[in-house]
Short mmCIF file of C-alpha atoms in Angstrom, two decimals:
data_model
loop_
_atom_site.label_atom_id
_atom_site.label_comp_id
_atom_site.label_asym_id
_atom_site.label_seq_id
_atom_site.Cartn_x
_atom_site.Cartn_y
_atom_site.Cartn_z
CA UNK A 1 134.30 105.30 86.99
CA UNK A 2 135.00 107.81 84.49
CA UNK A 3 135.02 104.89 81.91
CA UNK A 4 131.55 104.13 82.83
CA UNK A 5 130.30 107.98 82.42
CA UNK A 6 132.03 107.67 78.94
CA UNK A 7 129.59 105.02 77.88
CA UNK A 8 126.62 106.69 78.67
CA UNK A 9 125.63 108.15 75.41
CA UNK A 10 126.79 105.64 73.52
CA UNK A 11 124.48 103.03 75.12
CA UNK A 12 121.65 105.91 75.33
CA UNK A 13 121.80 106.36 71.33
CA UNK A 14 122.45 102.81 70.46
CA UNK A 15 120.78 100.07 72.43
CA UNK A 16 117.20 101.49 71.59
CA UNK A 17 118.27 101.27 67.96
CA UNK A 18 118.86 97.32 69.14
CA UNK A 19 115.33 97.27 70.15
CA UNK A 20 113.70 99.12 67.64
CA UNK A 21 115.41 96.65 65.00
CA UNK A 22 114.25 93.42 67.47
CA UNK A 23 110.91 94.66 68.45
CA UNK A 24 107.60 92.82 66.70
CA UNK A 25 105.97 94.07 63.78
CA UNK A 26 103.05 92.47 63.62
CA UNK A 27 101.52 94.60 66.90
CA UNK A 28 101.01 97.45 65.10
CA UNK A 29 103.58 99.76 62.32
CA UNK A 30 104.97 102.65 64.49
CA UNK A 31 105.19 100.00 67.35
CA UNK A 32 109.10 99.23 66.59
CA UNK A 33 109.50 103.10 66.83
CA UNK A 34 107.68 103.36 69.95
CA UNK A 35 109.87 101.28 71.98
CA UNK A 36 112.98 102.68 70.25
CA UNK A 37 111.97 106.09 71.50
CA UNK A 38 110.58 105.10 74.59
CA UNK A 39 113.57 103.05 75.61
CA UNK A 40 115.67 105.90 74.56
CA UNK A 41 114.07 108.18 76.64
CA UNK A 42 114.40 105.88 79.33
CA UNK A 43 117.95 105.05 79.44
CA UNK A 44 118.48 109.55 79.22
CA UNK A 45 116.58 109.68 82.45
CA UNK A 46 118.22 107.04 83.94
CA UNK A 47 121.90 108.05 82.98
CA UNK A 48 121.00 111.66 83.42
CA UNK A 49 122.62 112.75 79.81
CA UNK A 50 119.83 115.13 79.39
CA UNK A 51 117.58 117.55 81.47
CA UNK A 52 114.58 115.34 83.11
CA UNK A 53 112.30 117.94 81.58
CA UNK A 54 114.12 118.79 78.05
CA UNK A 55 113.95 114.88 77.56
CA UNK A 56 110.21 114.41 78.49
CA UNK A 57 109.34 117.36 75.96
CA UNK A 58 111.66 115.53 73.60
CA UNK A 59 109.90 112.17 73.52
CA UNK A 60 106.10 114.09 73.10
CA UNK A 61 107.64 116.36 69.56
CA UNK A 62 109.63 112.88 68.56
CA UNK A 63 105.86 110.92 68.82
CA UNK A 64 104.34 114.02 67.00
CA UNK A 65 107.06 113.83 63.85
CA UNK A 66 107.47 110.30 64.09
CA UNK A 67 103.36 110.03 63.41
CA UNK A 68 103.60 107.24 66.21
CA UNK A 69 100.24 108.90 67.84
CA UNK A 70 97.77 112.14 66.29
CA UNK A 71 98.91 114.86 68.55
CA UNK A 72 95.43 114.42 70.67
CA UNK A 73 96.84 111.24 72.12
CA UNK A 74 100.64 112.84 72.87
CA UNK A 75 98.93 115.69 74.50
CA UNK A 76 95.60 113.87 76.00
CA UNK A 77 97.50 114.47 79.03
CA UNK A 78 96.85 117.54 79.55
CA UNK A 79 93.25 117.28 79.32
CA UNK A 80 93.74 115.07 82.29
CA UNK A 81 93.86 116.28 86.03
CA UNK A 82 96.95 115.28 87.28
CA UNK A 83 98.92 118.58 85.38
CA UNK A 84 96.63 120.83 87.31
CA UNK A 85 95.96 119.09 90.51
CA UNK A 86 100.27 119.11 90.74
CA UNK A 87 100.16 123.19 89.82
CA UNK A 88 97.48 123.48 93.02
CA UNK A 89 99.27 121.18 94.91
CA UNK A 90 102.81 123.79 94.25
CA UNK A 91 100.35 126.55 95.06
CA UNK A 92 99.28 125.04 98.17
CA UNK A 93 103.03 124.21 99.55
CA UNK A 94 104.46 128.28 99.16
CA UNK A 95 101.07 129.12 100.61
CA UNK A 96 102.17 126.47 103.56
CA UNK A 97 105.87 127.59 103.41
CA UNK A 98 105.01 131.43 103.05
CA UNK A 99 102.40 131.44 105.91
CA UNK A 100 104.67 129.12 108.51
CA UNK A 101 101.48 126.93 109.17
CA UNK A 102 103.26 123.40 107.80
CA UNK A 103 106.38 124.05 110.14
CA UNK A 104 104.09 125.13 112.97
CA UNK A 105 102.16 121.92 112.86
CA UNK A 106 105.17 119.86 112.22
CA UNK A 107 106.88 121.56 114.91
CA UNK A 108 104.31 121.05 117.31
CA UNK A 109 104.35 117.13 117.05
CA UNK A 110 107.99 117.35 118.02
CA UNK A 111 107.08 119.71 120.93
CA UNK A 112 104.63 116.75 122.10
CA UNK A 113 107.02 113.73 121.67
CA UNK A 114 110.35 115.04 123.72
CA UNK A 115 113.89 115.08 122.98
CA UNK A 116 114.94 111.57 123.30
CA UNK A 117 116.14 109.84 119.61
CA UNK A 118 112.83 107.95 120.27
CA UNK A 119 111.17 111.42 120.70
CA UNK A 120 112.29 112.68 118.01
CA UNK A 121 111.17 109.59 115.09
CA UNK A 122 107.75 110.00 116.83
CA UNK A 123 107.67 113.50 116.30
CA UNK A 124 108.44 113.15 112.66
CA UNK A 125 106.29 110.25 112.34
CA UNK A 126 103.32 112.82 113.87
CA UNK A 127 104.57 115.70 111.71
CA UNK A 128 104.51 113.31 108.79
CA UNK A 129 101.04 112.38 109.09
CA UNK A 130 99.90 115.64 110.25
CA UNK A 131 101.52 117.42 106.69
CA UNK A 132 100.41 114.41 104.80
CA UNK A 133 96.68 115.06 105.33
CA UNK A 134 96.80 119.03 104.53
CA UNK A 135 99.82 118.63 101.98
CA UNK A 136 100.01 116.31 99.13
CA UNK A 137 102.91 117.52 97.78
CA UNK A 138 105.89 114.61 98.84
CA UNK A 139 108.50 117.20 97.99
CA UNK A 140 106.80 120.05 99.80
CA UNK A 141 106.72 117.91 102.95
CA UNK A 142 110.15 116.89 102.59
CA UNK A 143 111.93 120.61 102.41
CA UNK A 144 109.52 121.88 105.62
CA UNK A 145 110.74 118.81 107.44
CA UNK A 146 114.68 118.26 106.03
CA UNK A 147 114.89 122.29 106.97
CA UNK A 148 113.73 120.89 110.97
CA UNK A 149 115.82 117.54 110.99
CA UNK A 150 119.35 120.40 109.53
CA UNK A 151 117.94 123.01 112.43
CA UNK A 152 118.14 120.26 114.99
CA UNK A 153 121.68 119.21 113.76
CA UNK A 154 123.12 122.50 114.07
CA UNK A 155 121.45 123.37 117.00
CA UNK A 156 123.28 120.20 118.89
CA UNK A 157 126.98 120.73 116.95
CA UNK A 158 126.34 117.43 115.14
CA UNK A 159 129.00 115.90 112.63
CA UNK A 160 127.47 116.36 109.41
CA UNK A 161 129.12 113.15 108.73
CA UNK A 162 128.24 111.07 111.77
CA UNK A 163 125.51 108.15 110.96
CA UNK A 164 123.39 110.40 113.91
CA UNK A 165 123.32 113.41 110.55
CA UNK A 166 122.33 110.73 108.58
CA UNK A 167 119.94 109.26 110.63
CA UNK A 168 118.15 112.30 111.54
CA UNK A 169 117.49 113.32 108.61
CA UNK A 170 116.56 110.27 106.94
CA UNK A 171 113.69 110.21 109.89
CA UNK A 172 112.59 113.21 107.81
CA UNK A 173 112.54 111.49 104.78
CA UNK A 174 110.75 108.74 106.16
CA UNK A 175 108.30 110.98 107.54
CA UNK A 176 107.91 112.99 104.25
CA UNK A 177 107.61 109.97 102.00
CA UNK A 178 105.93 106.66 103.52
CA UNK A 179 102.92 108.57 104.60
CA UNK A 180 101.86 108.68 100.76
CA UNK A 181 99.77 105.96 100.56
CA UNK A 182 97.98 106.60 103.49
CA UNK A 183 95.09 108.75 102.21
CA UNK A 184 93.43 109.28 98.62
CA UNK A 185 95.00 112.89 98.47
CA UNK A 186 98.25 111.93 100.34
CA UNK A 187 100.12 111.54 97.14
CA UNK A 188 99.67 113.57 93.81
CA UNK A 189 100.12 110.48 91.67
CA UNK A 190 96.71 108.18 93.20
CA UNK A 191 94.46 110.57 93.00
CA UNK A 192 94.29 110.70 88.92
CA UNK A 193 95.91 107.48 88.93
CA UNK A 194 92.68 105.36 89.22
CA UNK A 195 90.93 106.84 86.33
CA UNK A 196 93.66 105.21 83.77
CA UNK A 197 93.25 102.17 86.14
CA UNK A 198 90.02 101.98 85.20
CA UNK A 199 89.76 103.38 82.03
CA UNK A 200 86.46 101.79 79.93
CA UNK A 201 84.82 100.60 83.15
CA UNK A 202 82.46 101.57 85.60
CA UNK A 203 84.39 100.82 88.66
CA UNK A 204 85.73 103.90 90.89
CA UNK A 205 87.74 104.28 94.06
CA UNK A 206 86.38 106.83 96.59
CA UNK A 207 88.38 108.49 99.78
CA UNK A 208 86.62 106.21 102.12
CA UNK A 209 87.16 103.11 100.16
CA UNK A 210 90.61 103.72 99.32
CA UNK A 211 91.04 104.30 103.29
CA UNK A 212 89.30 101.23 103.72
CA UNK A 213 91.39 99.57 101.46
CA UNK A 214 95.08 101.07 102.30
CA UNK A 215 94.89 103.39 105.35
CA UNK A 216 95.61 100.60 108.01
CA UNK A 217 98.46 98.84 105.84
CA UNK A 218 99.92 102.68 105.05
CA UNK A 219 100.66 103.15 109.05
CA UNK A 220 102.41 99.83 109.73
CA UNK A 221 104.56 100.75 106.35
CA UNK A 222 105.53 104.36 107.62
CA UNK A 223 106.30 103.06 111.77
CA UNK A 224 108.23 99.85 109.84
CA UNK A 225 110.01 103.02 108.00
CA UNK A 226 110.81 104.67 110.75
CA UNK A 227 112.11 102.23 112.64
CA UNK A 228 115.29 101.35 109.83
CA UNK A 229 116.21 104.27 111.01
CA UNK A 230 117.39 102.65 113.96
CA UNK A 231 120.35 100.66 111.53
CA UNK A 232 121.32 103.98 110.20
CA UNK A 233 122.04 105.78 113.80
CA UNK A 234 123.52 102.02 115.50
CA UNK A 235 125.56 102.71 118.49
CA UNK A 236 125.57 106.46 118.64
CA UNK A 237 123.26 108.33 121.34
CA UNK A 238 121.85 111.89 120.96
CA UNK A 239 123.41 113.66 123.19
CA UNK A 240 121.82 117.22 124.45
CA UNK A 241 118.42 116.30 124.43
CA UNK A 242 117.56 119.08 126.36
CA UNK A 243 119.24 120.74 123.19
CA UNK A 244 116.64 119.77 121.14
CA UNK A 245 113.79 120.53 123.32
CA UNK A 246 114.92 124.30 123.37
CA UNK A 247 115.51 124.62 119.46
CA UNK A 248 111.53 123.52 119.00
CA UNK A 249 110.71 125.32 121.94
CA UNK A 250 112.48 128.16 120.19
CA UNK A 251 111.29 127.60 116.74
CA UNK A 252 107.91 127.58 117.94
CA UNK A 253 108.68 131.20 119.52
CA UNK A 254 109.86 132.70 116.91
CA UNK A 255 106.63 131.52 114.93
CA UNK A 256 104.89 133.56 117.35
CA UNK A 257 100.68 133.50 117.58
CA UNK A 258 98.45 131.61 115.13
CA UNK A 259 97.68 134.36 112.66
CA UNK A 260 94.76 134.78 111.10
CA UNK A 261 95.97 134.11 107.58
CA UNK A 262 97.22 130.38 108.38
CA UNK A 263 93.58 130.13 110.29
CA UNK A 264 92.49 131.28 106.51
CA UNK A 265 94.41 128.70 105.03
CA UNK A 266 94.15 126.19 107.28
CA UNK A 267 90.50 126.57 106.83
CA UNK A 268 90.77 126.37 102.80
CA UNK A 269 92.76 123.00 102.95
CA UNK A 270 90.23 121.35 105.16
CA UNK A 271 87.98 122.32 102.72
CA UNK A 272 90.13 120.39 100.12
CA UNK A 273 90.16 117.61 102.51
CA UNK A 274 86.23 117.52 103.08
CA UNK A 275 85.74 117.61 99.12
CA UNK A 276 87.59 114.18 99.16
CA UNK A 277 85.66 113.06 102.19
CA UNK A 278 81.86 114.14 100.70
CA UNK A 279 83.18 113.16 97.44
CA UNK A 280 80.97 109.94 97.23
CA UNK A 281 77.17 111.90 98.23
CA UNK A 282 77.86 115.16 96.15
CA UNK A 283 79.43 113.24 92.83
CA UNK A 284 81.51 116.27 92.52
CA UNK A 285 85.24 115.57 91.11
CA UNK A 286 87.52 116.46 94.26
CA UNK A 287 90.46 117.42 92.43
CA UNK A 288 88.26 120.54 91.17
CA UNK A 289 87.81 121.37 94.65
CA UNK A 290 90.65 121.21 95.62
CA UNK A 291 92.22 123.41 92.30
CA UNK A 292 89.63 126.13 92.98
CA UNK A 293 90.34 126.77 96.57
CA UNK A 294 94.00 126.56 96.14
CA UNK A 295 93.38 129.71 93.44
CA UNK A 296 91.48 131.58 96.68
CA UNK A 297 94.84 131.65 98.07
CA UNK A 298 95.14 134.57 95.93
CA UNK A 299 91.47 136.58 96.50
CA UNK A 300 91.40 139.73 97.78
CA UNK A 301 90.32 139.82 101.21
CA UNK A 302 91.72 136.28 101.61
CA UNK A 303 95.60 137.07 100.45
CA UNK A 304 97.38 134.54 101.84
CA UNK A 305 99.40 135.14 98.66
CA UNK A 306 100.00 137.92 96.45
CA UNK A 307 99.52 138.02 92.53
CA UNK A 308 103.74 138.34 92.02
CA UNK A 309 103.90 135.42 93.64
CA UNK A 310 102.17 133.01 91.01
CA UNK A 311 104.69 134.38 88.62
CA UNK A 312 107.76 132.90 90.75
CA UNK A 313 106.17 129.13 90.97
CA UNK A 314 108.27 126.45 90.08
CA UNK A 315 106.00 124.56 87.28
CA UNK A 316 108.16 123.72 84.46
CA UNK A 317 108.18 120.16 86.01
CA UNK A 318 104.46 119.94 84.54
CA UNK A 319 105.98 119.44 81.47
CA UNK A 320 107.83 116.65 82.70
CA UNK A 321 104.73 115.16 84.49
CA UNK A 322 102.57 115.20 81.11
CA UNK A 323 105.47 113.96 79.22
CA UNK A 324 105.65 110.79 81.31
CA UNK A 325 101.86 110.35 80.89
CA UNK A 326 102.57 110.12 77.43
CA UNK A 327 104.24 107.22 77.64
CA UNK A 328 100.86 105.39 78.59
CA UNK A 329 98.63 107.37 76.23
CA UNK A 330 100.47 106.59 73.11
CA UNK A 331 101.68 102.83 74.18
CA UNK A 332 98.20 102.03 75.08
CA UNK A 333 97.69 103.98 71.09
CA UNK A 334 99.72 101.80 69.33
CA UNK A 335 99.16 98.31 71.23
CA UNK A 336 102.33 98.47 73.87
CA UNK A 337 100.08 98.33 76.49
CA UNK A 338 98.28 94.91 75.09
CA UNK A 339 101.13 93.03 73.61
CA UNK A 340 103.02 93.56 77.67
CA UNK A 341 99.93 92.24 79.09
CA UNK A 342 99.58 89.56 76.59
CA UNK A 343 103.56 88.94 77.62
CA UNK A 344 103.04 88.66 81.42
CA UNK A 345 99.36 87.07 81.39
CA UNK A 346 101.04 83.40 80.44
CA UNK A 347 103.29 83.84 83.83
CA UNK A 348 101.62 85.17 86.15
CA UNK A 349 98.16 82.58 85.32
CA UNK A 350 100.04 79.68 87.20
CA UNK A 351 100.72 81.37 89.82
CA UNK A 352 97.34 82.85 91.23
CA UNK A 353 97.06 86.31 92.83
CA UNK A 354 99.25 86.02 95.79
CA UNK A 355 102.16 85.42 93.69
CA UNK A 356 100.79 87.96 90.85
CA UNK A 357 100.98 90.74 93.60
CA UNK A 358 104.52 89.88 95.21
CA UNK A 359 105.42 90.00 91.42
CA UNK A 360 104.13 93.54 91.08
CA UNK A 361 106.29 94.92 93.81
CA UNK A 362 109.58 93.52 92.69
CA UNK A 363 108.02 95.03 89.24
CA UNK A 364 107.87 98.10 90.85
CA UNK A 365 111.35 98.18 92.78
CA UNK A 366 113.58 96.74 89.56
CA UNK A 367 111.27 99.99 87.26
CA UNK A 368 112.47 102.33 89.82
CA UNK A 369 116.12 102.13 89.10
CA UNK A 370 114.79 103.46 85.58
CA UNK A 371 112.05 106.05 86.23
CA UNK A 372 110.98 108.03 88.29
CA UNK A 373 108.16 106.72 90.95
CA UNK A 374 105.70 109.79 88.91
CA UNK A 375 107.03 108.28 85.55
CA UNK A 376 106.81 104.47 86.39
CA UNK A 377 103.03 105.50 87.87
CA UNK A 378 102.19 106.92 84.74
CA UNK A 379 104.00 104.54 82.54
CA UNK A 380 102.52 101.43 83.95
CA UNK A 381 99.12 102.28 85.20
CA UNK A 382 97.03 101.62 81.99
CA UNK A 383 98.99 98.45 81.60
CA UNK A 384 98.23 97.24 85.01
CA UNK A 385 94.69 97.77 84.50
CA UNK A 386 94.36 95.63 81.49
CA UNK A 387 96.58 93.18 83.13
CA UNK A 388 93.55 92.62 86.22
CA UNK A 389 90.76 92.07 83.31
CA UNK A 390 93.08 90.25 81.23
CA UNK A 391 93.39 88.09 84.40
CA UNK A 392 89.96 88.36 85.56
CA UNK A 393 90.99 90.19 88.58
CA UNK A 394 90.50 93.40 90.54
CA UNK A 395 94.02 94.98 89.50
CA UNK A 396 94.16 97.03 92.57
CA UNK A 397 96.19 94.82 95.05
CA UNK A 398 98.27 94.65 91.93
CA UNK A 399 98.88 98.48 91.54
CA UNK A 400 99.40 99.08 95.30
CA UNK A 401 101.90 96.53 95.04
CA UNK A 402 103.52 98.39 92.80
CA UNK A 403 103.46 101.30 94.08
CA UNK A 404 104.89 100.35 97.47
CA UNK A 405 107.66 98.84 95.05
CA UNK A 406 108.82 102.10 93.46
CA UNK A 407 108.59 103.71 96.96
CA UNK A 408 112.05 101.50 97.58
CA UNK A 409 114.99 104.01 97.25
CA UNK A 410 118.70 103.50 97.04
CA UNK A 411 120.55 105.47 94.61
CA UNK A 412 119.57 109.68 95.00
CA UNK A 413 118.75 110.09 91.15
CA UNK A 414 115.88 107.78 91.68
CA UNK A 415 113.54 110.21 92.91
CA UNK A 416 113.51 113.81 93.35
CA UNK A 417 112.15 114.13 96.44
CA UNK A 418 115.24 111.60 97.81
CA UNK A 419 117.99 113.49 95.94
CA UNK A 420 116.44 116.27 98.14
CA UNK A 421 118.28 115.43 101.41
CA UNK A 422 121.19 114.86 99.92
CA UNK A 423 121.25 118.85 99.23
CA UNK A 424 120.88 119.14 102.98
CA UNK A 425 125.04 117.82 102.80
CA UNK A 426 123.80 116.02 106.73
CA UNK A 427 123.17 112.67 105.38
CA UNK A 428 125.58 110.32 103.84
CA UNK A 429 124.55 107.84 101.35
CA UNK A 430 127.03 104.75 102.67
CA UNK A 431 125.25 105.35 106.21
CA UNK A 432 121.40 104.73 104.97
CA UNK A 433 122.00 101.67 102.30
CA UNK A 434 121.54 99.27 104.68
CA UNK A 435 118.18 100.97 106.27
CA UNK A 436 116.78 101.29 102.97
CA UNK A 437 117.78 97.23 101.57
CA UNK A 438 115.69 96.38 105.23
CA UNK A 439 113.07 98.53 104.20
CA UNK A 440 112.27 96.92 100.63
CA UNK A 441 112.87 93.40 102.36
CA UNK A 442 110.24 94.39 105.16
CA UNK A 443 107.71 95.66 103.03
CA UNK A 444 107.45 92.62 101.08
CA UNK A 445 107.17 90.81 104.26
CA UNK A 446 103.76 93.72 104.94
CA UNK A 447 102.64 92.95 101.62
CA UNK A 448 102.46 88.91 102.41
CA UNK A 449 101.71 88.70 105.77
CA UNK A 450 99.65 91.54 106.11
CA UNK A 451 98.36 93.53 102.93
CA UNK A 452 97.11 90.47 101.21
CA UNK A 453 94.73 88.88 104.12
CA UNK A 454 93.99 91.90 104.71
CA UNK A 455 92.50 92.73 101.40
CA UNK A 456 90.65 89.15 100.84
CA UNK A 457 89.20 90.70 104.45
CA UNK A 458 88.04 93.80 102.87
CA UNK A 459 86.59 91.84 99.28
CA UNK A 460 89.22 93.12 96.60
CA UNK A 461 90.83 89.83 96.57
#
C-alpha cells in the first residue's frame, strides 16, 4: 500500500506529459496543452497530492500563462451564477443551523414515523425531503442529519462499529443526498447547470417542467436508496426503540417553542422556493431571488444573523467551484468540447437513445472515481449539450443520466459530502460497499424500466 502512495506523483507529473505528447494537433494549437493540464489536474484530485482548492486555482493561473484561453474565458465563471447561488446557499445553511429550524423539521419527521428501524428510514426519508425543499445545500443537509443519526447512536449505547452504526447513519446519507434531483433548487449544481446545457439556444427548463420531468423518478430513486440500507444493517435489530423515541422526544424539548426568528426565516426560504415556482409568469431569474433574500438574513429588524457572522463563512470552496467550471469554459475555447463529441457521436449513432442514455450513466459512475460530482457537472455539461444537437436529440435524458451516475459512491474521497460521515467515526466503509454496488445496479434498472418510458410519456424522448 505504501508502494502505491509512492507512485502517486510520479504518475500525477508524468502521464499527462504522455497525453499532451499523444493528443491531436490539428483541433486547435494550445489543445495538446489543454489536456496535459487538464489531465494533470485530474489525476491531483483524484490521488489527493494537492489541496482540492490550491489545485483548482492552479489549473485557472496555468490556462492564464499557458495563453490556452484570454483570461475572460478562465474566469467567465464567475460571471456565472452558480459561485453566488453556492455563497447564498452557505448563508442559508448557518442561518438553518444557527436558528435550529432544519433540525426541528427534521426532527419532527422522526417524531411522526416511530422508533422501529423501519421508523426510523421513514423518518429520514421525510426529513430528507422536508430539508431538501428549504435547503439546497447537499452538505448542509448531511451535517444537520449525520449530527441526528450520531445522537441516536449514543443515545442507545450502539457499537460504533456494528453494521447497525453503519447503517444508521448511512440512512442519513441517503436522506441527505438522493433527494437532489428531486426539485429544480434541490441541488446547487442543476439550477445553473441548464444554462451551459443549453448554451446558443432558445430552449429553457423551468421548476415545473423540470418537476414534470424528474420529480416522480427522484422519489422511487431516494425510497430504492433507502431501502440498501437494509444490506448494510442484515441480521441485527434495534434494540431500545423506546430509546429512540425519548432522544427525539427530547431533542425536540430542548428546541423548545417555534421562535419567531425561524418563523422569519422560514418565511424568507419559502420565498426562495416561490421565486422558483412563479419563475415561468414573472421571467425573473430565481437564483437572484433567492441570493437577495438569503442577504436579508442579515437586515436589521430581521437578524436572523449578525454581521460577524458573514466574516466566519466557509467560502474558499468557491474557488474550487469556479475552477472546475473552467474546465468547460476553456475546453469548449479551444475545441475539447467538439472533438469529444465528434469522438462519441460515431458510437453512440447505432445505438439509438435508449442505449445513448444507459451509456451516460455508466459515463457518469466510471467520471466519478475522478472528480468530484460538482466537477464532473461542470466538466461535462457543455459537452453533453453539443452531444444532443450533434445527435439531433433533446440532451436532457442524457444529462440526468449522468447525473444519477456520479450520484453512485464507493470510495469517501469521491465526494465531499460522503467523506462527511466518515468524520462521524459511526459508519464503517467495509459495512456499506455492498449497499452502495446495489444501489448503482438498481438505478440503472430505474433508468430502463422506468425513467426512459417515462420520459417518451412526458415528450423529451
Amino acid at each position: 500500500m505504501k508502494n502505491l502512495a509512492l507512485l502517486r506523483w510520479p504518475v500525477t507529473l508524468f502521464l499527462p506529459v504522455i497525453l499532451y505528447l499523444c493528443s491531436p494537433v490539428d483541433v486547435s494549437p494550445k489543445f495538446p496543452l489543454f489536456v496535459g493540464m487538464t489531465s494533470m489536474a485530474v489525476l491531483a484530485w483524484a490521488f489527493n497530492v494537492f489541496p482540492a482548492i490550491g489545485v483548482a486555482a492552479l489549473l485557472s493561473f496555468a490556462y492564464l500563462l499557458g495563453e490556452v484561453a484570454p483570461a475572460e474565458v478562465v474566469f467567465g465563471p464567475w460571471t456565472t451564477v452558480l459561485p453566488w447561488l453556492s455563497f447564498a446557499a452557505v448563508i442559508i445553511g448557518e442561518a438553518m443551523d444557527r436558528t435550529g429550524l432544519a433540525r426541528r423539521l427534521a426532527l419532527r419527521c422522526l417524531q411522526l414515523t416511530g422508533g422501529s428501524f423501519s421508523g426510523l428510514l421513514w423518518g429520514f426519508f421525510l426529513g430528507g425531503i422536508a430539508l431538501g425543499i428549504v435547503l439546497p445545500s447537499i452538505l448542509a443537509r448531511m451535517v444537520i442529519l449525520c449530527t441526528i443519526a450520531s445522537g441516536i447512536i449514543d443515545a442507545l449505547k450502539i457499537d460504533p462499529r456494528s453494521r447497525m452504526s453503519s447503517s444508521i447513519v448511512l440512512l442519513a446519507f441517503m436522506a441527505a443526498a438522493a433527494p437532489q434531483f428531486m426539485l429544480l433548487h434541490t441541488s446547487e449544481s442543476y439550477i445553473w447547470a441548464f444554462t451551459m446545457l443549453f448554451k446558443g439556444t432558445d430552449i429553457t427548463v423551468n421548476f415545473w417542467q423540470y418537476a414534470w420531468q424528474s420529480t416522480l423518478i427522484s422519489m422511487v430513486y431516494t425510497v430504492m436508496s433507502m431501502y440498501t440500507v437494509y444490506l448494510v444493517k442484515g441480521k441485527e435489530s434495534l434494540a431500545g426503540g423506546g430509546d429512540v423515541i425519548s432522544f427525539i422526544n427530547q431533542s425536540c424539548r430542548e428546541l423548545g417553542p417555534l421562535r419567531p426568528v425561524e418563523i422569519k426565516l422560514m418565511v424568507l426560504v419559502l420565498g426562495m422556493v416561490g421565486g422558483f415556482m412563479v419563475q415561468p409568469w414573472t421571467g425573473i431569474d430565481p437564483v437572484y431571488i433567492f441570493c437577495v433574500l438569503a442577504m436579508l438574513c442579515y437586515l436589521p429588524g430581521i437578524d436572523i444573523l449578525d454581521g460577524e457572522s458573514i466574516s466566519k463563512l466557509g467560502i474558499m470552496f468557491l474557488v474550487f467551484v469556479t475552477g472546475c467550471m473552467a474546465i468547460g469554459f476553456v475546453g469548449g475555447s479551444v475545441g475539447f468540447n467538439a472533438w469529444a463529441v465528434r469522438q462519441v457521436v460515431p458510437l453512440l449513432q447505432g445505438w439509438g437513445e435508449n442505449m445513448s442514455i444507459i451509456m451516460a450513466y455508466l459515463a457518469g459512475v466510471g467520471v466519478n472515481f475522478m472528480l468530484t460530482p460538482l466537477a464532473a457537472t461542470a466538466a461535462f455539461t457543455p459537452a453533453i449539450g453539443e452531444l444532443g444537437q450533434a445527435m439531433n436529440m433533446n440532451p436532457l435524458p442524457v444529462f440526468y443520466a449522468f447525473g444519477y451516475g456520479i450520484d453512485q459512491y464507493i470510495l469517501p474521497y469521491e465526494a465531499v459530502y460522503f467523506l462527511y460521515i466518515f468524520i462521524t467515526g459511526k459508519v464503517t466503509l467495509r459495512h456499506i460497499i455492498p449497499a452502495l454496488a446495489v444501489r448503482a445496479l438498481l438505478c440503472g434498472v430505474i433508468l430502463v424500466c422506468i425513467a426512459i418510458p417515462w420520459w417518451k410519456f412526458v415528450g423529451i424522448m
